[in-house]
Amino acid sequence: MLAADGTPLKASLARALRRQKLRALMLIAPLLLFVVLTFIAPIVDMLWRSIENQLVPETLPRTVEALKDWNPKSGEVPGEAVFAALAADLQIAVKAKTHTRVASRLNYEQPGIASLFRQSGRKVKRLEEGNYREQFLDMHDGWGSIAVWSTIKRFSGDYTAGYFLNAVDMENTGDGAQFKSEDQQIYLFLFGRTFLLSVTITFTCLLLGYPLAWLLATLPVRTSNLLMILVLLPFWTSLLVRTSAWIVLLQQEGVINDTLVTIGILDDNNRLQMMFNQTGTIIAMTHILLPFMILPLYSVMKTIPPSYVRAAKSLGATDWTAFWRVYFPQSVPGIGAGAILVFIVAIGYYITPELVGGTDGIFISNRIAYHISSSLNWGLGAALGVILLGVVLIFYWTYDKIVGIDNVKLG
Amino acid sequence: MKLTKLFLGAATAALCVSAVQAQEMTIVSWGGAYSKSQLRAYHEPYMAKNAGVSIINDESAAEAVAKLRAMAEAGNTTWDVVDVVASDAIRLCDEGLAMEIDPETQLAPAPDGTSAADDFGDLMVSECFIPQIVYSTTFGYRSDVAEWGGKEPDDICDVFDLEAFPGKRSLEKRPINNVEWALLCDGVAPDDVYSVLETPEGVDRALAKLGTIRDSVIWWSAGAETPQRLADGEIVMGSTYNGRLFSVIEEQKQPVKMLWDWQVFDLDGWIIPAGLSDERKARALDYIYFATDTQRLADQAKYISYGPARASSAPLVGKHADLGIDMAPHMPTDPDNAKNTLLYNYEFWADYRDDIDAKFQAWLAK
């Protein structure tokens, strides 16, 4: 079949479609560019650090090369050639002031290397030609430690799996990856807790949000608008203000405990511990995330015609059957949207757990924040971030398989 | 013709504006009462002397290390002078993010001619760091606790004594200071604390000692938390920065007293970011020269109870500007307060901070 201009209709249609797609792409191009430049590129750049290790081979190129022939299992400190290479590398690095950078990098793996490099850096200018091994061993005991040398050897590649191993509580001490000792394991435990608490918070949000959203959707407009403002006002209030308000309410000398003691329900010496633990985190975060549950639920419930429930009842269904068989299935897309929103926001939360979580209510994000802003171990922070992102994507994928992402509605 | 003139005029105006902007200087500090004391002791007199300069206050000192690193990587450092604690200054210097300072030429000598290097003495803990104040992390306790039967804690080990001094305590949610105090009260001699801590067994020993009071501890991460909890009666004693306790005791008149035993001295001061343009560097250095001279450091103590870092400033410390009370007895460096002290061990913590912190956090989480 041919189109009016003589070309095959199929080709002509395809061309028209292509043109349309191109036009649509042009329309969203500014936004796309903006997202790529300000969102995706920085994230990829940050996550890249979880495997990157170029600092070591770039700063100590000769040492890294010379160490290739050394076997940590020999039980002996490397020979003169390695120390001569180290002397040459350090002399250049000290001039460029990069020796302390590589030292803080290696110190993450082996405590003590930071001061070893810093102290040696001051003395390296005074090194004399020849017999470097002896001179370095005189300079600092650390150079006689097998652990120090095998750390340098292990982290001499351009890329490393070390950060990821660390992020799952493992280490590679030379004979394969294995779990760290019990008292140093923390991240897997925190991942588990973050997940459990986020699920709990999602459920409490659903439990509290569902009836409220139903009320909002069924009440007359004037009343429901008023209620809506009550939902939105806290939503617009600063996160810190709301968290601090919960501290005032829930702490042991706080409003709730004081009231309970005054009316005689509680003894003054047995005040409830509701803050600085998991309870505090769950209460405060449920309150903060509640609007994320209510709003999608509300907008979906708004579209369910009330006549369906009336019809069910007129056909003889009880209140419960009418709700469970007719109303509830239609509100599921709202539950899906709300639950996904709340869960994903919760899993990455850190300010509220930091303030009210005490010791057993903190999340994995608190450790990520620590490594990004305090310890400056960005590689480990990035590795933890990659894992967290991966976990979220897996959940999303599972959700899509089980419920179907097309069934999620925000309104 | 007219249009060209208009353009020229606009261009000149724009140039003038940028010239005026070039006189702006961004100084980063901690905010709150501390920034206020710097504003009154340093910024205001400096701006009065240098009419063209205007100082912009940024309060992100708590994230300064991470932000400076990010700025340096992006090649756009927008800060001119940054207030950091000494351990952060050492790290910034290590990473090549702060500029090295020559105390002989770039800092003011004392009024009697002593060089700045001698005047600051041992407190210049890094080549990039110009110390400003000595502060301490120490304990405050409520003086109205009925269960204590009139006794008051006067020994650091009273913090670990739940029988004589029951009640909640608050400690910082990090190992630094806490593990030292724990070992001191576990019978380790002060000189041996760090050699014990270097071993894994030493860390376990410190954590075990902390474990004896763990159920009575609320952990803090912001310096304002302990004073707030003391005032609320949520805790009976807690560690924090001495200046915060001063304001609870003297400004808010709460029933709180100081426990100075084994306070840990630490330093706070300035660094200048590396890689500033010559013009900005010159301006930052000019400000530093002015703000760290003997009189200026002594002036800051009029507004906050932190000790000046110069030896020559100590005799000049006077009365509080608003309260009119004598500041000397409130200084951590006052001989009566400084009978037993530790100085933050920069070398040790630079090496072991991440390692011990991981163990400490694992211990806390379980």
mmCIF file with all atom_site columns, N, CA, C and O in Angstrom, chain A residues 120-143:
data_model
loop_
_atom_site.group_PDB
_atom_site.id
_atom_site.type_symbol
_atom_site.label_atom_id
_atom_site.label_alt_id
_atom_site.label_comp_id
_atom_site.label_asym_id
_atom_site.label_entity_id
_atom_site.label_seq_id
_atom_site.pdbx_PDB_ins_code
_atom_site.Cartn_x
_atom_site.Cartn_y
_atom_site.Cartn_z
_atom_site.occupancy
_atom_site.B_iso_or_equiv
_atom_site.pdbx_formal_charge
_atom_site.auth_seq_id
_atom_site.auth_comp_id
_atom_site.auth_asym_id
_atom_site.auth_atom_id
_atom_site.pdbx_PDB_model_num
ATOM 1  N N  . SER A 1 120 ? 57.795 9.792  58.889 1.00 0.00 ? 120 SER A N  1
ATOM 2  C CA . SER A 1 120 ? 58.892 9.505  57.975 1.00 0.00 ? 120 SER A CA 1
ATOM 3  C C  . SER A 1 120 ? 59.055 10.625 56.954 1.00 0.00 ? 120 SER A C  1
ATOM 4  O O  . SER A 1 120 ? 60.172 10.929 56.533 1.00 0.00 ? 120 SER A O  1
ATOM 5  N N  . GLY A 1 121 ? 57.937 11.240 56.579 1.00 0.00 ? 121 GLY A N  1
ATOM 6  C CA . GLY A 1 121 ? 57.986 12.330 55.606 1.00 0.00 ? 121 GLY A CA 1
ATOM 7  C C  . GLY A 1 121 ? 58.888 13.455 56.058 1.00 0.00 ? 121 GLY A C  1
ATOM 8  O O  . GLY A 1 121 ? 59.587 14.083 55.251 1.00 0.00 ? 121 GLY A O  1
ATOM 9  N N  . ARG A 1 122 ? 58.902 13.703 57.366 1.00 0.00 ? 122 ARG A N  1
ATOM 10 C CA . ARG A 1 122 ? 59.738 14.789 57.893 1.00 0.00 ? 122 ARG A CA 1
ATOM 11 C C  . ARG A 1 122 ? 61.218 14.441 57.813 1.00 0.00 ? 122 ARG A C  1
ATOM 12 O O  . ARG A 1 122 ? 62.066 15.319 57.746 1.00 0.00 ? 122 ARG A O  1
ATOM 13 N N  . LYS A 1 123 ? 61.521 13.132 57.870 1.00 0.00 ? 123 LYS A N  1
ATOM 14 C CA . LYS A 1 123 ? 62.933 12.740 57.951 1.00 0.00 ? 123 LYS A CA 1
ATOM 15 C C  . LYS A 1 123 ? 63.507 12.320 56.606 1.00 0.00 ? 123 LYS A C  1
ATOM 16 O O  . LYS A 1 123 ? 64.708 12.088 56.491 1.00 0.00 ? 123 LYS A O  1
ATOM 17 N N  . VAL A 1 124 ? 62.623 12.215 55.609 1.00 0.00 ? 124 VAL A N  1
ATOM 18 C CA . VAL A 1 124 ? 63.056 11.602 54.363 1.00 0.00 ? 124 VAL A CA 1
ATOM 19 C C  . VAL A 1 124 ? 64.112 12.441 53.640 1.00 0.00 ? 124 VAL A C  1
ATOM 20 O O  . VAL A 1 124 ? 64.963 11.924 52.917 1.00 0.00 ? 124 VAL A O  1
ATOM 21 N N  . LYS A 1 125 ? 64.107 13.748 53.902 1.00 0.00 ? 125 LYS A N  1
ATOM 22 C CA . LYS A 1 125 ? 65.080 14.630 53.252 1.00 0.00 ? 125 LYS A CA 1
ATOM 23 C C  . LYS A 1 125 ? 66.510 14.303 53.720 1.00 0.00 ? 125 LYS A C  1
ATOM 24 O O  . LYS A 1 125 ? 67.470 14.528 53.011 1.00 0.00 ? 125 LYS A O  1
ATOM 25 N N  . ARG A 1 126 ? 66.592 13.795 54.944 1.00 0.00 ? 126 ARG A N  1
ATOM 26 C CA . ARG A 1 126 ? 67.924 13.554 55.504 1.00 0.00 ? 126 ARG A CA 1
ATOM 27 C C  . ARG A 1 126 ? 68.492 12.185 55.128 1.00 0.00 ? 126 ARG A C  1
ATOM 28 O O  . ARG A 1 126 ? 69.550 11.807 55.605 1.00 0.00 ? 126 ARG A O  1
ATOM 29 N N  . LEU A 1 127 ? 67.768 11.435 54.308 1.00 0.00 ? 127 LEU A N  1
ATOM 30 C CA . LEU A 1 127 ? 68.247 10.111 53.919 1.00 0.00 ? 127 LEU A CA 1
ATOM 31 C C  . LEU A 1 127 ? 69.554 10.216 53.142 1.00 0.00 ? 127 LEU A C  1
ATOM 32 O O  . LEU A 1 127 ? 69.725 11.112 52.318 1.00 0.00 ? 127 LEU A O  1
ATOM 33 N N  . GLU A 1 128 ? 70.451 9.297  53.427 1.00 0.00 ? 128 GLU A N  1
ATOM 34 C CA . GLU A 1 128 ? 71.713 9.281  52.669 1.00 0.00 ? 128 GLU A CA 1
ATOM 35 C C  . GLU A 1 128 ? 71.663 8.191  51.608 1.00 0.00 ? 128 GLU A C  1
ATOM 36 O O  . GLU A 1 128 ? 70.910 7.229  51.723 1.00 0.00 ? 128 GLU A O  1
ATOM 37 N N  . GLU A 1 129 ? 72.503 8.382  50.604 1.00 0.00 ? 129 GLU A N  1
ATOM 38 C CA . GLU A 1 129 ? 72.564 7.409  49.498 1.00 0.00 ? 129 GLU A CA 1
ATOM 39 C C  . GLU A 1 129 ? 72.916 6.013  50.033 1.00 0.00 ? 129 GLU A C  1
ATOM 40 O O  . GLU A 1 129 ? 73.829 5.883  50.836 1.00 0.00 ? 129 GLU A O  1
ATOM 41 N N  . GLY A 1 130 ? 72.190 5.012  49.540 1.00 0.00 ? 130 GLY A N  1
ATOM 42 C CA . GLY A 1 130 ? 72.562 3.631  49.861 1.00 0.00 ? 130 GLY A CA 1
ATOM 43 C C  . GLY A 1 130 ? 72.065 3.134  51.211 1.00 0.00 ? 130 GLY A C  1
ATOM 44 O O  . GLY A 1 130 ? 71.776 3.935  52.121 1.00 0.00 ? 130 GLY A O  1
ATOM 45 N N  . ASN A 1 131 ? 71.987 1.820  51.330 1.00 0.00 ? 131 ASN A N  1
ATOM 46 C CA . ASN A 1 131 ? 71.564 1.177  52.574 1.00 0.00 ? 131 ASN A CA 1
ATOM 47 C C  . ASN A 1 131 ? 70.252 1.732  53.116 1.00 0.00 ? 131 ASN A C  1
ATOM 48 O O  . ASN A 1 131 ? 70.125 2.025  54.304 1.00 0.00 ? 131 ASN A O  1
ATOM 49 N N  . TYR A 1 132 ? 69.251 1.849  52.224 1.00 0.00 ? 132 TYR A N  1
ATOM 50 C CA . TYR A 1 132 ? 67.986 2.471  52.610 1.00 0.00 ? 132 TYR A CA 1
ATOM 51 C C  . TYR A 1 132 ? 67.238 1.637  53.638 1.00 0.00 ? 132 TYR A C  1
ATOM 52 O O  . TYR A 1 132 ? 66.568 2.173  54.507 1.00 0.00 ? 132 TYR A O  1
ATOM 53 N N  . ARG A 1 133 ? 67.324 0.310  53.513 1.00 0.00 ? 133 ARG A N  1
ATOM 54 C CA . ARG A 1 133 ? 66.546 -0.567 54.386 1.00 0.00 ? 133 ARG A CA 1
ATOM 55 C C  . ARG A 1 133 ? 66.849 -0.247 55.851 1.00 0.00 ? 133 ARG A C  1
ATOM 56 O O  . ARG A 1 133 ? 65.944 -0.017 56.654 1.00 0.00 ? 133 ARG A O  1
ATOM 57 N N  . GLU A 1 134 ? 68.155 -0.198 56.152 1.00 0.00 ? 134 GLU A N  1
ATOM 58 C CA . GLU A 1 134 ? 68.557 0.064  57.527 1.00 0.00 ? 134 GLU A CA 1
ATOM 59 C C  . GLU A 1 134 ? 68.096 1.448  57.986 1.00 0.00 ? 134 GLU A C  1
ATOM 60 O O  . GLU A 1 134 ? 67.602 1.618  59.099 1.00 0.00 ? 134 GLU A O  1
ATOM 61 N N  . GLN A 1 135 ? 68.253 2.424  57.085 1.00 0.00 ? 135 GLN A N  1
ATOM 62 C CA . GLN A 1 135 ? 67.880 3.797  57.456 1.00 0.00 ? 135 GLN A CA 1
ATOM 63 C C  . GLN A 1 135 ? 66.385 3.912  57.753 1.00 0.00 ? 135 GLN A C  1
ATOM 64 O O  . GLN A 1 135 ? 65.976 4.583  58.699 1.00 0.00 ? 135 GLN A O  1
ATOM 65 N N  . PHE A 1 136 ? 65.551 3.254  56.929 1.00 0.00 ? 136 PHE A N  1
ATOM 66 C CA . PHE A 1 136 ? 64.106 3.304  57.162 1.00 0.00 ? 136 PHE A CA 1
ATOM 67 C C  . PHE A 1 136 ? 63.750 2.592  58.463 1.00 0.00 ? 136 PHE A C  1
ATOM 68 O O  . PHE A 1 136 ? 62.901 3.068  59.226 1.00 0.00 ? 136 PHE A O  1
ATOM 69 N N  . LEU A 1 137 ? 64.384 1.458  58.712 1.00 0.00 ? 137 LEU A N  1
ATOM 70 C CA . LEU A 1 137 ? 64.074 0.718  59.938 1.00 0.00 ? 137 LEU A CA 1
ATOM 71 C C  . LEU A 1 137 ? 64.479 1.530  61.168 1.00 0.00 ? 137 LEU A C  1
ATOM 72 O O  . LEU A 1 137 ? 63.812 1.476  62.205 1.00 0.00 ? 137 LEU A O  1
ATOM 73 N N  . ASP A 1 138 ? 65.542 2.309  61.041 1.00 0.00 ? 138 ASP A N  1
ATOM 74 C CA . ASP A 1 138 ? 65.936 3.203  62.137 1.00 0.00 ? 138 ASP A CA 1
ATOM 75 C C  . ASP A 1 138 ? 64.925 4.318  62.333 1.00 0.00 ? 138 ASP A C  1
ATOM 76 O O  . ASP A 1 138 ? 64.685 4.792  63.442 1.00 0.00 ? 138 ASP A O  1
ATOM 77 N N  . MET A 1 139 ? 64.377 4.751  61.217 1.00 0.00 ? 139 MET A N  1
ATOM 78 C CA . MET A 1 139 ? 63.477 5.910  61.212 1.00 0.00 ? 139 MET A CA 1
ATOM 79 C C  . MET A 1 139 ? 62.207 5.609  61.990 1.00 0.00 ? 139 MET A C  1
ATOM 80 O O  . MET A 1 139 ? 61.738 6.406  62.790 1.00 0.00 ? 139 MET A O  1
ATOM 81 N N  . HIS A 1 140 ? 61.623 4.436  61.763 1.00 0.00 ? 140 HIS A N  1
ATOM 82 C CA . HIS A 1 140 ? 60.341 4.111  62.393 1.00 0.00 ? 140 HIS A CA 1
ATOM 83 C C  . HIS A 1 140 ? 60.164 2.593  62.414 1.00 0.00 ? 140 HIS A C  1
ATOM 84 O O  . HIS A 1 140 ? 60.412 1.930  61.407 1.00 0.00 ? 140 HIS A O  1
ATOM 85 N N  . ASP A 1 141 ? 59.741 2.060  63.560 1.00 0.00 ? 141 ASP A N  1
ATOM 86 C CA . ASP A 1 141 ? 59.543 0.612  63.694 1.00 0.00 ? 141 ASP A CA 1
ATOM 87 C C  . ASP A 1 141 ? 58.545 0.084  62.670 1.00 0.00 ? 141 ASP A C  1
ATOM 88 O O  . ASP A 1 141 ? 58.614 -1.075 62.273 1.00 0.00 ? 141 ASP A O  1
ATOM 89 N N  . GLY A 1 142 ? 57.598 0.947  62.263 1.00 0.00 ? 142 GLY A N  1
ATOM 90 C CA . GLY A 1 142 ? 56.528 0.516  61.368 1.00 0.00 ? 142 GLY A CA 1
ATOM 91 C C  . GLY A 1 142 ? 57.042 -0.099 60.088 1.00 0.00 ? 142 GLY A C  1
ATOM 92 O O  . GLY A 1 142 ? 56.408 -0.992 59.521 1.00 0.00 ? 142 GLY A O  1
ATOM 93 N N  . TRP A 1 143 ? 58.199 0.363  59.613 1.00 0.00 ? 143 TRP A N  1
ATOM 94 C CA . TRP A 1 143 ? 58.722 -0.162 58.354 1.00 0.00 ? 143 TRP A CA 1
ATOM 95 C C  . TRP A 1 143 ? 59.191 -1.610 58.506 1.00 0.00 ? 143 TRP A C  1
ATOM 96 O O  . TRP A 1 143 ? 59.419 -2.292 57.509 1.00 0.00 ? 143 TRP A O  1
#
